[in-house]
Coordinates of C-alpha atoms in Angstrom, one line a residue:
Chain L
M1 CA 90.8 115.2 136.5
T2 CA 89.9 118.9 136.9
G3 CA 86.4 119.6 136.1
A4 CA 87.6 122.4 133.9
R5 CA 89.0 120.2 131.2
T6 CA 87.2 120.6 128.0
D7 CA 86.2 117.7 126.0
V8 CA 88.7 118.2 123.5
E9 CA 91.0 117.7 126.2
Q10 CA 89.9 114.8 127.3
V11 CA 89.9 112.6 124.6
E12 CA 93.2 113.8 123.9
R13 CA 94.3 112.6 127.0
A14 CA 92.3 109.0 126.4
N15 CA 93.9 108.8 123.0
T16 CA 97.3 109.5 124.3
A17 CA 96.6 107.0 127.3
F18 CA 96.1 104.4 124.4
Y19 CA 99.2 104.9 123.0
E20 CA 101.0 105.0 126.1
A21 CA 99.6 101.6 127.5
L22 CA 100.8 100.1 123.9
E23 CA 104.2 101.5 124.6
R24 CA 104.5 99.8 128.3
G25 CA 102.9 96.7 126.5
D26 CA 100.3 97.3 129.8
F27 CA 97.2 94.6 128.6
D28 CA 95.0 95.6 131.5
E29 CA 95.3 99.2 130.5
V30 CA 94.6 98.7 126.8
S31 CA 91.5 96.6 127.8
D32 CA 90.2 99.0 130.1
L33 CA 90.4 101.9 127.4
W34 CA 88.6 99.8 124.8
L35 CA 84.8 100.4 125.5
D36 CA 83.0 97.3 127.3
T37 CA 79.2 97.0 126.5
G38 CA 79.2 94.0 128.5
T39 CA 79.0 90.4 127.3
R40 CA 76.9 91.5 124.2
D41 CA 79.5 91.2 121.9
A42 CA 81.0 87.9 123.1
L43 CA 78.7 86.1 121.0
D44 CA 79.5 87.4 117.9
E45 CA 83.3 86.8 117.8
D46 CA 82.9 84.9 114.3
D47 CA 80.3 86.6 112.5
A48 CA 79.4 89.8 111.1
V49 CA 76.3 90.7 112.9
D50 CA 74.4 93.9 111.8
S51 CA 71.5 93.4 114.7
S52 CA 70.7 96.4 116.7
D53 CA 71.3 94.2 119.6
E54 CA 74.6 95.1 119.7
E55 CA 75.0 98.4 118.5
T56 CA 78.6 99.5 119.9
A57 CA 80.7 96.4 119.0
I58 CA 84.2 97.9 119.1
S59 CA 86.4 97.3 115.7
C60 CA 89.9 97.3 115.0
V61 CA 91.8 97.4 112.2
H62 CA 95.9 96.9 112.5
P63 CA 98.0 98.1 109.5
G64 CA 97.3 95.7 106.6
W65 CA 95.2 93.6 108.7
P66 CA 91.7 92.6 108.1
V67 CA 88.5 94.2 110.3
L68 CA 88.5 92.5 114.1
T69 CA 85.2 92.8 115.5
G70 CA 84.2 92.3 119.3
R71 CA 86.3 92.4 122.5
G72 CA 87.4 88.9 122.2
E73 CA 88.9 89.4 118.5
V74 CA 90.1 92.9 119.1
L75 CA 91.8 92.0 122.6
R76 CA 93.2 88.7 121.3
S77 CA 95.0 90.8 118.8
Y78 CA 96.9 92.8 121.0
A79 CA 98.0 90.2 123.3
L80 CA 99.3 88.5 119.8
I81 CA 101.1 91.8 119.1
M82 CA 102.5 92.3 122.3
A83 CA 104.1 89.1 122.9
N84 CA 106.0 89.6 119.4
T85 CA 107.1 92.8 120.4
E86 CA 109.7 93.7 122.6
Y87 CA 109.9 97.8 122.4
I88 CA 107.4 99.9 120.5
Q89 CA 107.4 103.8 120.5
F90 CA 104.6 105.9 119.3
F91 CA 105.6 109.5 118.1
L92 CA 102.2 111.3 117.5
T93 CA 102.0 114.0 115.3
D94 CA 99.0 115.8 113.1
V95 CA 96.8 115.3 115.9
H96 CA 93.0 116.1 115.3
V97 CA 90.2 115.5 117.8
G98 CA 86.6 116.1 116.9
V99 CA 83.8 116.1 119.3
A100 CA 79.9 115.7 118.4
G101 CA 77.9 114.8 121.3
D102 CA 79.0 111.6 122.9
T103 CA 81.2 110.6 120.0
A104 CA 84.7 111.6 119.5
L105 CA 87.0 111.2 116.3
V106 CA 90.6 111.4 116.5
T107 CA 93.0 111.0 113.5
C108 CA 96.5 111.1 113.9
T109 CA 99.8 110.1 112.5
E110 CA 101.7 107.3 114.3
N111 CA 105.4 107.3 113.6
I112 CA 106.3 104.1 115.3
L113 CA 109.5 102.7 116.0
S114 CA 109.4 99.2 117.0
G115 CA 111.7 96.0 117.8
G116 CA 110.8 92.3 117.9
P117 CA 112.3 89.8 120.8
P118 CA 116.0 89.5 120.8
P119 CA 117.3 87.1 118.3
E120 CA 118.0 83.2 119.3
G121 CA 121.6 83.7 120.5
G122 CA 120.6 86.6 122.8
G123 CA 121.1 90.2 122.7
E124 CA 119.1 92.7 123.6
L125 CA 116.6 93.6 120.8
G126 CA 115.5 92.4 117.5
P127 CA 116.2 95.0 114.5
L128 CA 114.2 98.2 115.1
V129 CA 111.6 99.0 112.3
G130 CA 110.5 102.3 111.8
Q131 CA 106.8 102.7 110.1
L132 CA 104.6 105.4 109.0
V133 CA 100.8 105.0 109.7
V134 CA 98.0 106.9 110.1
A135 CA 94.9 106.5 112.6
T136 CA 91.3 107.1 112.8
N137 CA 89.9 106.7 116.3
V138 CA 86.6 107.0 117.1
F139 CA 85.5 107.2 121.1
R140 CA 82.6 107.3 123.0
R141 CA 81.9 109.2 126.0
T142 CA 80.9 106.8 128.8
S143 CA 80.8 107.5 132.9
D144 CA 84.1 106.0 133.2
G145 CA 85.1 108.6 130.5
W146 CA 86.1 108.1 126.8
K147 CA 86.7 104.9 125.7
L148 CA 87.7 103.3 122.2
W149 CA 84.6 102.3 120.0
S150 CA 86.8 101.7 116.8
H151 CA 90.6 102.4 115.9
H152 CA 91.6 101.9 112.1
A153 CA 95.4 102.2 111.3
S154 CA 97.4 102.0 107.8
P155 CA 100.6 102.2 106.3
V156 CA 101.4 105.4 104.4
L157 CA 102.3 104.3 101.0
A158 CA 102.0 107.6 99.1
E159 CA 105.4 110.0 99.6
T160 CA 104.0 113.2 100.7
D161 CA 101.7 114.1 103.1
D162 CA 101.3 118.3 101.7
E163 CA 98.2 118.4 99.1
E164 CA 99.7 120.9 96.7
G165 CA 98.0 119.7 93.7
E166 CA 99.9 116.5 93.1
E167 CA 98.9 114.3 95.6
S168 CA 98.3 111.4 93.3
P169 CA 99.9 108.4 95.1
S170 CA 102.4 107.0 93.2
Chain U
M1 CA 61.6 106.5 102.6
T2 CA 59.2 104.5 105.1
G3 CA 59.2 105.9 108.7
A4 CA 59.8 102.0 109.9
R5 CA 63.1 102.0 108.8
T6 CA 65.6 101.4 111.6
D7 CA 68.7 103.4 112.3
V8 CA 70.6 100.5 111.1
E9 CA 68.9 100.2 108.1
Q10 CA 69.0 103.9 107.2
V11 CA 72.7 104.0 107.9
E12 CA 73.3 100.8 105.6
R13 CA 71.3 102.6 102.9
A14 CA 73.5 105.4 103.2
N15 CA 76.9 103.5 103.0
T16 CA 75.5 101.6 100.1
A17 CA 74.6 105.1 98.2
F18 CA 78.0 106.4 99.0
Y19 CA 79.6 103.5 97.1
E20 CA 77.3 103.6 94.1
A21 CA 77.9 107.2 93.9
L22 CA 81.3 106.4 93.8
E23 CA 80.7 103.5 91.1
R24 CA 79.0 106.4 89.0
G25 CA 81.5 108.8 89.2
D26 CA 78.7 111.3 90.8
F27 CA 80.7 113.9 92.3
D28 CA 77.5 115.8 93.5
E29 CA 76.1 112.6 95.0
V30 CA 79.5 112.0 96.8
S31 CA 79.9 115.6 97.9
D32 CA 76.2 115.7 99.3
L33 CA 76.9 112.1 101.3
W34 CA 79.7 113.9 103.2
L35 CA 78.9 115.8 106.4
D36 CA 78.5 119.7 106.0
T37 CA 79.3 121.7 108.6
G38 CA 79.0 125.0 106.6
T39 CA 82.3 127.1 106.1
R40 CA 84.0 126.5 109.3
D41 CA 86.4 124.2 107.8
A42 CA 86.9 126.2 104.8
L43 CA 89.6 127.8 106.9
D44 CA 92.1 125.2 107.7
E45 CA 92.4 122.9 104.6
D46 CA 96.3 122.9 105.0
D47 CA 96.4 122.8 108.9
A48 CA 95.8 120.4 111.1
V49 CA 93.2 121.9 113.9
D50 CA 92.1 120.8 117.2
S51 CA 90.0 124.1 118.3
S52 CA 86.4 123.0 119.7
D53 CA 85.3 125.5 116.9
E54 CA 85.3 123.0 114.2
E55 CA 84.4 120.0 116.1
T56 CA 83.1 117.8 112.9
A57 CA 85.8 118.6 110.3
I58 CA 85.2 115.4 108.2
S59 CA 88.3 113.5 107.5
C60 CA 89.2 110.3 104.8
V61 CA 91.9 108.4 104.5
H62 CA 91.9 106.4 101.0
P63 CA 94.2 103.3 101.1
G64 CA 98.0 104.3 101.6
W65 CA 97.4 107.9 101.7
P66 CA 98.0 110.1 104.6
V67 CA 94.7 111.6 106.8
L68 CA 92.8 114.1 104.6
T69 CA 91.3 116.8 106.8
G70 CA 88.0 119.2 105.8
R71 CA 85.5 119.1 102.9
G72 CA 88.3 121.0 100.4
E73 CA 90.9 118.5 100.8
V74 CA 88.3 115.5 101.0
L75 CA 86.5 116.3 98.0
R76 CA 89.4 117.5 96.1
S77 CA 90.8 114.0 96.4
Y78 CA 87.9 112.4 95.0
A79 CA 87.8 114.9 92.1
L80 CA 91.6 113.7 91.4
I81 CA 90.4 109.9 91.7
M82 CA 87.2 110.2 89.7
A83 CA 89.5 111.8 86.9
N84 CA 91.9 108.9 87.1
T85 CA 89.4 106.2 87.0
E86 CA 87.5 104.9 84.1
Y87 CA 85.8 102.1 85.8
I88 CA 85.3 101.1 89.7
Q89 CA 83.0 98.6 91.1
F90 CA 82.9 97.7 94.8
F91 CA 81.3 94.4 96.3
L92 CA 80.7 95.1 99.8
T93 CA 81.0 92.3 101.9
D94 CA 81.0 91.9 105.9
V95 CA 79.2 94.9 106.3
H96 CA 79.1 95.8 110.0
V97 CA 77.0 98.6 111.1
G98 CA 76.4 99.9 114.5
V99 CA 74.6 102.7 116.1
A100 CA 75.0 104.8 119.1
G101 CA 72.9 108.2 119.3
D102 CA 73.7 110.3 116.5
T103 CA 76.5 108.6 115.3
A104 CA 76.9 105.3 113.2
L105 CA 80.3 103.2 112.6
V106 CA 80.0 101.0 109.7
T107 CA 82.8 98.2 109.0
C108 CA 82.7 96.8 105.5
T109 CA 85.2 94.9 102.9
E110 CA 85.5 96.7 100.0
N111 CA 86.0 94.0 97.2
I112 CA 87.2 96.8 94.5
L113 CA 87.6 96.2 90.7
S114 CA 88.8 99.2 88.8
G115 CA 90.4 100.2 85.6
G116 CA 92.0 103.5 84.5
P117 CA 91.2 105.6 81.3
P118 CA 92.2 103.9 78.5
P119 CA 96.0 103.8 77.3
E120 CA 97.2 106.2 74.3
G121 CA 96.1 104.5 71.3
G122 CA 92.5 104.2 72.6
G123 CA 90.9 101.0 73.3
E124 CA 88.3 101.0 75.8
L125 CA 89.8 100.8 79.3
G126 CA 93.1 100.6 81.4
P127 CA 94.2 97.3 82.5
L128 CA 91.3 96.1 85.4
V129 CA 92.5 95.6 89.0
G130 CA 91.5 93.9 91.9
Q131 CA 91.9 95.2 95.2
L132 CA 91.0 93.9 98.5
V133 CA 90.3 96.6 101.0
V134 CA 88.8 97.2 104.4
A135 CA 87.2 100.6 105.5
T136 CA 85.6 102.1 108.8
N137 CA 83.2 104.9 108.0
V138 CA 81.5 107.3 110.3
F139 CA 78.1 108.6 109.8
R140 CA 76.4 111.6 111.8
R141 CA 72.6 111.5 112.0
T142 CA 71.3 115.1 110.2
S143 CA 68.0 116.6 109.5
D144 CA 69.1 115.3 106.2
G145 CA 69.8 112.0 107.1
W146 CA 73.1 110.1 107.6
K147 CA 76.0 112.0 106.3
L148 CA 80.0 110.4 106.4
W149 CA 82.3 112.4 109.3
S150 CA 84.8 109.8 108.5
H151 CA 86.2 107.1 106.1
H152 CA 89.1 105.4 106.6
A153 CA 90.2 102.8 103.8
S154 CA 93.2 100.8 103.9
P155 CA 94.8 97.9 102.0
V156 CA 94.5 94.1 103.4
L157 CA 98.1 92.4 103.5
A158 CA 97.6 89.8 105.5
E159 CA 96.6 86.3 104.0
T160 CA 93.5 85.6 106.2
D161 CA 90.5 87.0 107.8
D162 CA 89.6 84.2 109.7
E163 CA 90.9 84.4 113.1
E164 CA 91.5 80.7 114.3
G165 CA 94.6 81.3 116.6
E166 CA 97.1 82.1 113.8
E167 CA 96.2 85.6 112.7
S168 CA 99.5 86.8 112.8
P169 CA 99.8 89.0 109.6
S170 CA 103.3 87.5 107.7

């Protein structure tokens, strides 16, 4: 990593690395890219906690899912998704990076192509499915680079992303 | 506001104030609660911009919508939603607040009850609709209090928010 890289470039690389790790099904890399605040959030996997004791618990929303909070819940969800995904590719568009102090906010469109495991009779892949998803990813600057604090992804159900006065969702 | 209030309490109040302003249809208050980085983002309403020139452009995702970026797009969307909403109430649950430096991350479940304008023949309200939505709200600390940098809301399509080993969405 060259010293001349700007914050925005570094954040964009971290964001890209996250999706590439998902494409490879690289669970260790995905785990490493999520903020690790030590063991603090291991205690609250099943409780909503708002004490200032664990100020940076990670959170994650997959498309259509409720909020997952803490490394336990979040990483288990990725293990589950990886186990049920034979193939996944993200074509990122509309990537927008903002940085303020030690926090970065990335919005992007995830054009997803994915397939499940092969059907029972064998074969190569389950049917490929395309999905249009938008994501807001929040990163924190750490001594080990930019790490994900929050990922929120959701399906785009409206028919347009051009705002020309008729942007009401159908 | 007492000086003894913690960051977490202040953020939770800002988050509550945002939903209360939406319930009242108070456009000025909603505008005031969104981060205002001056005129910088007035230039980029129709372009995805990642220059470090406008590092804190606001972004907003309504359930099922694409990403809206910049105060122009975001505030227009609220004007549009308010024009088409006669009644809306948010019952917030699972509110989780994290604070790191001058950034705060709030996740919550928005249990929404809303109704459109009355039908043509008159009457009081359009039909009431319930919606289960989860949100990730990012706030920045400013001299004028905590302001929204990003709001991402999405419909919950899975049937459970209890993670007991069967959390696969249907």
